[in-house]
PDB file of C-alpha atoms in Angstrom:
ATOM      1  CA  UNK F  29       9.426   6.360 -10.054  1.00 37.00           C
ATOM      2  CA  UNK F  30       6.121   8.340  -8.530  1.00 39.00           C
ATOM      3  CA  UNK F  31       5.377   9.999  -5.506  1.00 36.00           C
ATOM      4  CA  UNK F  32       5.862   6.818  -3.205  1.00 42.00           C
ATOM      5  CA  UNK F  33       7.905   4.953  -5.539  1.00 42.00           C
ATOM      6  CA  UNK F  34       5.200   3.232  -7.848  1.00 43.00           C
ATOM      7  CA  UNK F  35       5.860   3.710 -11.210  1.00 41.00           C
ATOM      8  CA  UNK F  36       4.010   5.804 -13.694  1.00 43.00           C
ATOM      9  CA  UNK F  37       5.189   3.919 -16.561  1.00 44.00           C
ATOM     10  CA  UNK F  38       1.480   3.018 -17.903  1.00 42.00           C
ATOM     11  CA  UNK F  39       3.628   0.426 -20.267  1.00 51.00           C
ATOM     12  CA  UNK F  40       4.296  -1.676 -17.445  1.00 61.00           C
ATOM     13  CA  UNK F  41       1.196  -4.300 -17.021  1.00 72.00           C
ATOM     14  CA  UNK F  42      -2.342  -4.472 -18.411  1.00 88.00           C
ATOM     15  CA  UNK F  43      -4.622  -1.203 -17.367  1.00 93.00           C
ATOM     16  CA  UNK F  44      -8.458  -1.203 -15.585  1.00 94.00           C
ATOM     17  CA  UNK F  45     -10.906   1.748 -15.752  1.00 96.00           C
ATOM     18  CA  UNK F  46     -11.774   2.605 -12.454  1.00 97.00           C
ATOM     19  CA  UNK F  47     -15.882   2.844 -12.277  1.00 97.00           C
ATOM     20  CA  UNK F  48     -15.511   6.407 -10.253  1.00 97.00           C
ATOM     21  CA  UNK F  49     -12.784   8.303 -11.752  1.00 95.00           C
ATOM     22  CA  UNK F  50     -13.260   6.707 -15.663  1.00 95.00           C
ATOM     23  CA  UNK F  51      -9.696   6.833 -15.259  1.00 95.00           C
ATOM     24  CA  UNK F  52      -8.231   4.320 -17.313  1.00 95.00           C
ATOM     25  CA  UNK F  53      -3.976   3.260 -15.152  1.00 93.00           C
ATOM     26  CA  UNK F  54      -2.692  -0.090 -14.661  1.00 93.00           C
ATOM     27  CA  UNK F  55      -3.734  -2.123 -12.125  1.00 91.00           C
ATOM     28  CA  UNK F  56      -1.411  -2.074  -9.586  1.00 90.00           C
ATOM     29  CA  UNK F  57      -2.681   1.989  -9.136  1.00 93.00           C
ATOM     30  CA  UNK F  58      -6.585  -0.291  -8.349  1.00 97.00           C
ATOM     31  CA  UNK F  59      -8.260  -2.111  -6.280  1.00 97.00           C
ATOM     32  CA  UNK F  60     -10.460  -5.456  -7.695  1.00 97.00           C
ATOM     33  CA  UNK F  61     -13.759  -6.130  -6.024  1.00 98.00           C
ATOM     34  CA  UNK F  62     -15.997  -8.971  -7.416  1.00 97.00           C
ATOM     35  CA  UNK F  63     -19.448  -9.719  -5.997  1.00 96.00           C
ATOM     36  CA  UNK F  64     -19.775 -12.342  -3.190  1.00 93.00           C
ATOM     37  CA  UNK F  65     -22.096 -15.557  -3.024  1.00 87.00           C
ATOM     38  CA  UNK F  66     -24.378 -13.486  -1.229  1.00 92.00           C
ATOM     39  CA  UNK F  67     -24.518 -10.300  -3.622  1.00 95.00           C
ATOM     40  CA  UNK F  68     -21.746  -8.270  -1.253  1.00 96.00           C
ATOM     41  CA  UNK F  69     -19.485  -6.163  -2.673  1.00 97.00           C
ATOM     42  CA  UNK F  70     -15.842  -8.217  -1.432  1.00 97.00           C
ATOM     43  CA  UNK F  71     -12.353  -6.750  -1.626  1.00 97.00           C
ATOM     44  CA  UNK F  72     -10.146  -8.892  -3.780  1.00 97.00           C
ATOM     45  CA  UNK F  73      -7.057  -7.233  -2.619  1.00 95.00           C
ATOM     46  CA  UNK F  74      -4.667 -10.086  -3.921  1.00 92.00           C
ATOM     47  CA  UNK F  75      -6.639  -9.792  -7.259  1.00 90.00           C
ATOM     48  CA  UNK F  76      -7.163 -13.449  -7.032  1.00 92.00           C
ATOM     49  CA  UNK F  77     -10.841 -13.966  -6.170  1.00 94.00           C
ATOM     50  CA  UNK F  78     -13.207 -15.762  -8.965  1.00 93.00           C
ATOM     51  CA  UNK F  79     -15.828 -13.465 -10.749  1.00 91.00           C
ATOM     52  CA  UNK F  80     -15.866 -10.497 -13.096  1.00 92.00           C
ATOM     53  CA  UNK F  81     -13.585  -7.734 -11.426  1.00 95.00           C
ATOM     54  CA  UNK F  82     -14.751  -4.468 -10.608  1.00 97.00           C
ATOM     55  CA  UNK F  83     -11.967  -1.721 -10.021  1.00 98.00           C
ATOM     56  CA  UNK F  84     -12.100   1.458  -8.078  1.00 98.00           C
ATOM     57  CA  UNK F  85      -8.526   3.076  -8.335  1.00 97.00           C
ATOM     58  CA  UNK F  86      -6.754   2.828  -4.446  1.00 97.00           C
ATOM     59  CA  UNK F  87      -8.183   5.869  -3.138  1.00 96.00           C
ATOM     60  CA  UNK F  88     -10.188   6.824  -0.155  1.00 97.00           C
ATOM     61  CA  UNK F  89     -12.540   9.639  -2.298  1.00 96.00           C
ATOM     62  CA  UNK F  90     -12.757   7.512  -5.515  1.00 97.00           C
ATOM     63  CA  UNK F  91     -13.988   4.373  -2.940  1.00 97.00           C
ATOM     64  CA  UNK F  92     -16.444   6.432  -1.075  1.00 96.00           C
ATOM     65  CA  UNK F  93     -17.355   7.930  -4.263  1.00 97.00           C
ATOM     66  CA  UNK F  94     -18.236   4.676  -5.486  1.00 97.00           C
ATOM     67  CA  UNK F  95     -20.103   3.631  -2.275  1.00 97.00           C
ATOM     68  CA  UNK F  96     -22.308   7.103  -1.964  1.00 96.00           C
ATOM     69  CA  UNK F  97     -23.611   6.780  -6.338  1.00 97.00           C
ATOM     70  CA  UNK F  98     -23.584   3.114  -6.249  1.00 96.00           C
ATOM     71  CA  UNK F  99     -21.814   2.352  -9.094  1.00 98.00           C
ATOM     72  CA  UNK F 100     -20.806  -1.244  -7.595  1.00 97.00           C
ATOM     73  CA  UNK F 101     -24.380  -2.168  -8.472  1.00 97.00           C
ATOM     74  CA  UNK F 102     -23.782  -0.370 -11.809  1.00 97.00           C
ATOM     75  CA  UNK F 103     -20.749  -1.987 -12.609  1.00 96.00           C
ATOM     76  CA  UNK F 104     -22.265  -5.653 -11.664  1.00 96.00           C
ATOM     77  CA  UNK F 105     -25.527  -5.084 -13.086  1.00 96.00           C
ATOM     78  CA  UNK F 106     -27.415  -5.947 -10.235  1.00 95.00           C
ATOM     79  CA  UNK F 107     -28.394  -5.244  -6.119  1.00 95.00           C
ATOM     80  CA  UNK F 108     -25.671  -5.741  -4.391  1.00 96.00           C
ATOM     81  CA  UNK F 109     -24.497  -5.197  -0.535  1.00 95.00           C
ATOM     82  CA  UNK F 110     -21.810  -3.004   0.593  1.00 96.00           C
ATOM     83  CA  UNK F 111     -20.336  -3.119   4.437  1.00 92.00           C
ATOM     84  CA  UNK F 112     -20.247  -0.279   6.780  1.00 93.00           C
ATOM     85  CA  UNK F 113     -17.231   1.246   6.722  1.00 95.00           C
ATOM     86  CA  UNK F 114     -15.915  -0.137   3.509  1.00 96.00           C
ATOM     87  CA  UNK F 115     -13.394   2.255   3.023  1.00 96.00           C
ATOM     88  CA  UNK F 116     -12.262   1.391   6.759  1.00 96.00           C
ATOM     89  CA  UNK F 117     -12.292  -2.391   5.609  1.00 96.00           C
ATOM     90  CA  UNK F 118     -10.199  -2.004   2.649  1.00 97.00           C
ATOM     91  CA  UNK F 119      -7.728  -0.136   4.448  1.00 97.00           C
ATOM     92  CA  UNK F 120      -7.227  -2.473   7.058  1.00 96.00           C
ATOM     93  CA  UNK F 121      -7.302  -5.489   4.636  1.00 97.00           C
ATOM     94  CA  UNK F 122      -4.527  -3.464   2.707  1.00 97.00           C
ATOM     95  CA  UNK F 123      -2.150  -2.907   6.612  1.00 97.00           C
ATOM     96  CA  UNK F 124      -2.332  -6.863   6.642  1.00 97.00           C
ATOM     97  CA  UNK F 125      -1.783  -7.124   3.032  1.00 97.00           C
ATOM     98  CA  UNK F 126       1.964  -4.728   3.516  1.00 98.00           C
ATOM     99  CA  UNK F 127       2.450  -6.125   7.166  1.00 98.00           C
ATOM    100  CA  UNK F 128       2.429  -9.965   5.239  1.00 97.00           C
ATOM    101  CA  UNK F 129       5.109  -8.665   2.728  1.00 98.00           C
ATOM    102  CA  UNK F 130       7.047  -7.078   4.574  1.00 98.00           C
ATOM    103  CA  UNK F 131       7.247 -10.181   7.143  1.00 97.00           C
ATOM    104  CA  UNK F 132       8.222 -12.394   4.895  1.00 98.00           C
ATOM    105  CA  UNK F 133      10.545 -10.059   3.166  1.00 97.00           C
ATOM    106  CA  UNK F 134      12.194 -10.015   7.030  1.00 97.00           C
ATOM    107  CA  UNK F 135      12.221 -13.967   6.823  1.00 96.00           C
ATOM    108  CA  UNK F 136      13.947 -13.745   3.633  1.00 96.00           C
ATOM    109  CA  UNK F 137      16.946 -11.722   4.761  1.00 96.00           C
ATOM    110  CA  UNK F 138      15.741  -8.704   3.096  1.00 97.00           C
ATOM    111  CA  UNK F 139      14.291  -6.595   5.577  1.00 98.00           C
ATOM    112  CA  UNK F 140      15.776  -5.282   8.991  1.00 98.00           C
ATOM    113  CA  UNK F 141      14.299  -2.846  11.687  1.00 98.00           C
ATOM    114  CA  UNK F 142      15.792  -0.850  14.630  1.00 97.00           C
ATOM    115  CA  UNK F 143      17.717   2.189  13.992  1.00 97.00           C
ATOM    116  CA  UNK F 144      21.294   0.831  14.043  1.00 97.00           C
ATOM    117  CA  UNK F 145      20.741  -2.085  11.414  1.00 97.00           C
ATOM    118  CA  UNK F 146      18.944   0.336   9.229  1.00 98.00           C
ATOM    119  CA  UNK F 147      21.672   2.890   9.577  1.00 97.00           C
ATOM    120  CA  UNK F 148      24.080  -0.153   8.597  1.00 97.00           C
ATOM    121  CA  UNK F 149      22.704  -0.470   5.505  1.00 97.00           C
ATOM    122  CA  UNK F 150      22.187   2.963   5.028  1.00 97.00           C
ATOM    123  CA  UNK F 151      25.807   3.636   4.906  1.00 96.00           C
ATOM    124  CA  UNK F 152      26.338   0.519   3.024  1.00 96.00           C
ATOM    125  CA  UNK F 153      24.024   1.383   0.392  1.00 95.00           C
ATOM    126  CA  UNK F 154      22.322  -1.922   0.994  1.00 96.00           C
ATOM    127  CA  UNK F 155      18.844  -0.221   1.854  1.00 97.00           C
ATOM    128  CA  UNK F 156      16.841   0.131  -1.064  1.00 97.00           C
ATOM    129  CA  UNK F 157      13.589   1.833   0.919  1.00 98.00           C
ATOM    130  CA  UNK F 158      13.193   3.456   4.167  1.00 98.00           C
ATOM    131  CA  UNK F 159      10.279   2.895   6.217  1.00 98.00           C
ATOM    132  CA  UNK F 160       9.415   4.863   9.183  1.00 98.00           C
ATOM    133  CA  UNK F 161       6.690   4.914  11.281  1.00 97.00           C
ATOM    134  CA  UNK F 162       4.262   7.640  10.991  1.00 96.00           C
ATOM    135  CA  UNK F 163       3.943   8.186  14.704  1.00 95.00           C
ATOM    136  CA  UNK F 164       7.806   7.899  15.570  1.00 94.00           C
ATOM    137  CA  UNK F 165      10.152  10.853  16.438  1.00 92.00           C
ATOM    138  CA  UNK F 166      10.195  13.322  13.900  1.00 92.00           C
ATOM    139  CA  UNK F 167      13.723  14.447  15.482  1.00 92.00           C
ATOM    140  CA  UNK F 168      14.504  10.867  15.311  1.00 89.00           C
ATOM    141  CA  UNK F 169      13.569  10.264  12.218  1.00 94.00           C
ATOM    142  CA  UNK F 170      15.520  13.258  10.449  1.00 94.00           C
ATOM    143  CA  UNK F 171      18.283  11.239  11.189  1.00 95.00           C
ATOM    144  CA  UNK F 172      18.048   9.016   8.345  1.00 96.00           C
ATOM    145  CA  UNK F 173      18.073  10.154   4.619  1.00 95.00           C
ATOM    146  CA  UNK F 174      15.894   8.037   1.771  1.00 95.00           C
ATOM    147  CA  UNK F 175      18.524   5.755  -0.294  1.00 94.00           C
ATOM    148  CA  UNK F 176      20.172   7.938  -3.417  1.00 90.00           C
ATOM    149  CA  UNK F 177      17.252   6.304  -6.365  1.00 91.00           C
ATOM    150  CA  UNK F 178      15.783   4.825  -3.356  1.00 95.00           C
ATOM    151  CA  UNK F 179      11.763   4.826  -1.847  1.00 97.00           C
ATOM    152  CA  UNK F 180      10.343   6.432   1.455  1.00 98.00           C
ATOM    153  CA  UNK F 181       7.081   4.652   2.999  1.00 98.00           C
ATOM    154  CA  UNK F 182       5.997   6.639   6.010  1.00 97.00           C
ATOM    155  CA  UNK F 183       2.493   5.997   6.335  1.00 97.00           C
ATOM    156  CA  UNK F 184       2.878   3.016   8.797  1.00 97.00           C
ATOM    157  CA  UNK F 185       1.859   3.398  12.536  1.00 97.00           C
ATOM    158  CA  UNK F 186       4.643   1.944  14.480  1.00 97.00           C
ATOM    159  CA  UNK F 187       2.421  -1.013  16.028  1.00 97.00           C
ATOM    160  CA  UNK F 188       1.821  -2.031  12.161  1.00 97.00           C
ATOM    161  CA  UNK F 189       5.439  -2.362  11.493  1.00 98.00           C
ATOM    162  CA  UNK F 190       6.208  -3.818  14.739  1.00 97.00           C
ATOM    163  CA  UNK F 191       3.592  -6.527  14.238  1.00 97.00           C
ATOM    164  CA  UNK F 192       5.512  -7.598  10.777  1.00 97.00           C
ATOM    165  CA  UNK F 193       9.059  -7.506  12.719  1.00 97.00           C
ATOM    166  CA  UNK F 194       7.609  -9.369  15.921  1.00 96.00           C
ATOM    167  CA  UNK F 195       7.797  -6.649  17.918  1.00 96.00           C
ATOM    168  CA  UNK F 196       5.501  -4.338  19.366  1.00 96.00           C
ATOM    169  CA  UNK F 197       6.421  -0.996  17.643  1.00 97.00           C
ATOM    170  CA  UNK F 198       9.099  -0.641  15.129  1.00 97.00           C
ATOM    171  CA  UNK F 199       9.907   3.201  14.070  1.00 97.00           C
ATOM    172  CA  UNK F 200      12.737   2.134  11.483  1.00 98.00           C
ATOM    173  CA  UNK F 201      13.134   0.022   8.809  1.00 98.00           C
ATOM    174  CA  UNK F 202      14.360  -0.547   5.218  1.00 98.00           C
ATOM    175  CA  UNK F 203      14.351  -3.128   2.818  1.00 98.00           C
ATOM    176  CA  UNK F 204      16.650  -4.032  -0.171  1.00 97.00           C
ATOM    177  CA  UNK F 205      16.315  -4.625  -3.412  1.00 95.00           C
ATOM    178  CA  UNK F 206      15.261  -8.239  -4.836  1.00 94.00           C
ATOM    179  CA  UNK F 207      12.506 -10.482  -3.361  1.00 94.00           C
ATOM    180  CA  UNK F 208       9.027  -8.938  -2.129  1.00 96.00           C
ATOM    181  CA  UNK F 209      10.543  -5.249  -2.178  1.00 97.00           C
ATOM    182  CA  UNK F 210       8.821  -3.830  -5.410  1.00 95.00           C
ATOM    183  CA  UNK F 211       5.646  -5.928  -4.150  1.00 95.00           C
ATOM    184  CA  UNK F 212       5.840  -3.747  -0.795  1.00 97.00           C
ATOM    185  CA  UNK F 213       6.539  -0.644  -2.341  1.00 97.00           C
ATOM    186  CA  UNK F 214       3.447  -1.282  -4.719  1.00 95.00           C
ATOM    187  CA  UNK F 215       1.126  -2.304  -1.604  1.00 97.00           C
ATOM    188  CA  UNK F 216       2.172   0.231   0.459  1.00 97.00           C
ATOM    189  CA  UNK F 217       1.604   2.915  -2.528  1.00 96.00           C
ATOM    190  CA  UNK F 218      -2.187   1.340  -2.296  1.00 96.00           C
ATOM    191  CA  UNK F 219      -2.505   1.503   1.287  1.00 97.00           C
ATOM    192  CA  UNK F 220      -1.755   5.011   1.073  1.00 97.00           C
ATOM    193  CA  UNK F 221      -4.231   6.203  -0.844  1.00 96.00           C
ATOM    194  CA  UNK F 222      -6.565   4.790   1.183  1.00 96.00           C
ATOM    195  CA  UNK F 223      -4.905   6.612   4.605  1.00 94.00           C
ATOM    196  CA  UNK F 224      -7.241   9.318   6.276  1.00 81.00           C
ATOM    197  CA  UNK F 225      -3.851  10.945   6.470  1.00 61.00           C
ATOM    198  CA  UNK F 226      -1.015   9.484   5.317  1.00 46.00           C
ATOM    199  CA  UNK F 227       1.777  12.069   6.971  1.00 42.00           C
ATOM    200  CA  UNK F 228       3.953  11.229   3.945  1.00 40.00           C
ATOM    201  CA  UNK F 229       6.323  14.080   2.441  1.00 38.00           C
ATOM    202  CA  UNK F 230       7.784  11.553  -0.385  1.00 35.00           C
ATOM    203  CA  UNK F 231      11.228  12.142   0.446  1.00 34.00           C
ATOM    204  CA  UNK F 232      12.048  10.759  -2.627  1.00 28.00           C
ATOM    205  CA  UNK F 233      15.751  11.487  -3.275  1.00 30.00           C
ATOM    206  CA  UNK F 234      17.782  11.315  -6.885  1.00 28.00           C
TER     207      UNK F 234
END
């Protein structure tokens, strides 16, 4: 496991070259774009979109970079538009993208919030990753220790957790292992890259 708990395995999954870095990683580390109908620049953040991909790895200096030389119109071959505030854009498109996951990962039984139910399976060693909320209590939040093996996400503002628990701010939560979990993790890992500040420390334990 990384920093975050994505994998650096480069085994694991075909690889893109990202058109601002040249880096060559596999794609879960990127972002796709393909060019719309009307020659924009679209986020396919599900990497499901029809067209020749274009991949710009999921970070907020390698996207601007890309924005400020141009190199979408390189990499297509053609004019093309790109939004104000795309980096903005893609980050919010990646919140709903983590917020999606880890609602339905709460549907499935596999994710809880609030700070008893997450301490539960804490000491049950049910919780595979801890999520806390950027903006919580950081005397609060000292409270609870990352799973032994286990994955800390604390990039989240507590009104984007709360809206995939159905509240209106969640500062805990934690997910185990099975279903959407390694999806989340993986998202999440995007998302942050693409934070202004992502007031992570890892926390990564074992």
């Amino acid at each position: 496991m990384g920093r975050g708990g994505a994998s650096k395995d480069r085994s694991e999954g075909p690889e893109r070259k990202c058109i601002a870095t040249g880096e060559v990683q596999p794609k879960f580390g990127l972002i796709r774009f393909v060019v719309g109908p009307d020659d924009q620049i679209v986020p396919d953040i599900a990497g499901k979109l029809p067209g020749r991909g274009i991949w710009v790895a999921a970070d907020r200096l390698a996207l601007q970079k890309a924005v400020d030389k141009k190199l979408f119109a390189k990499a297509a071959r053609q004019a093309v538009q790109v939004p104000e505030g795309f980096a903005d854009l893609v980050e919010a498109l990646l919140v709903r993208r983590v917020v999606d996951l880890l609602s339905l990962s709460r549907k499935s039984g596999h994710a809880v919030a609030g700070y008893e139910k997450v301490k539960d399976w804490l000491i049950k060693e049910e919780a595979q990753v801890l999520i806390q909320a950027i903006d919580g209590s950081g005397r609060g939040k000292s409270k609870l220790s990352t799973p032994h093996f286990g994955t800390y996400i604390g990039w989240l503002a507590a009104g984007e957790l709360g809206l995939a628990f159905g509240r209106q701010t969640v500062i805990h939560a934690a997910l185990a292992s099975g279903g959407l979990t390694s999806r989340v993790v993986e998202e999440a890992q995007r998302l942050k890259g693409l934070r202004r500040n992502d007031g992570g420390d890892a926390r990564l334990k074992g």
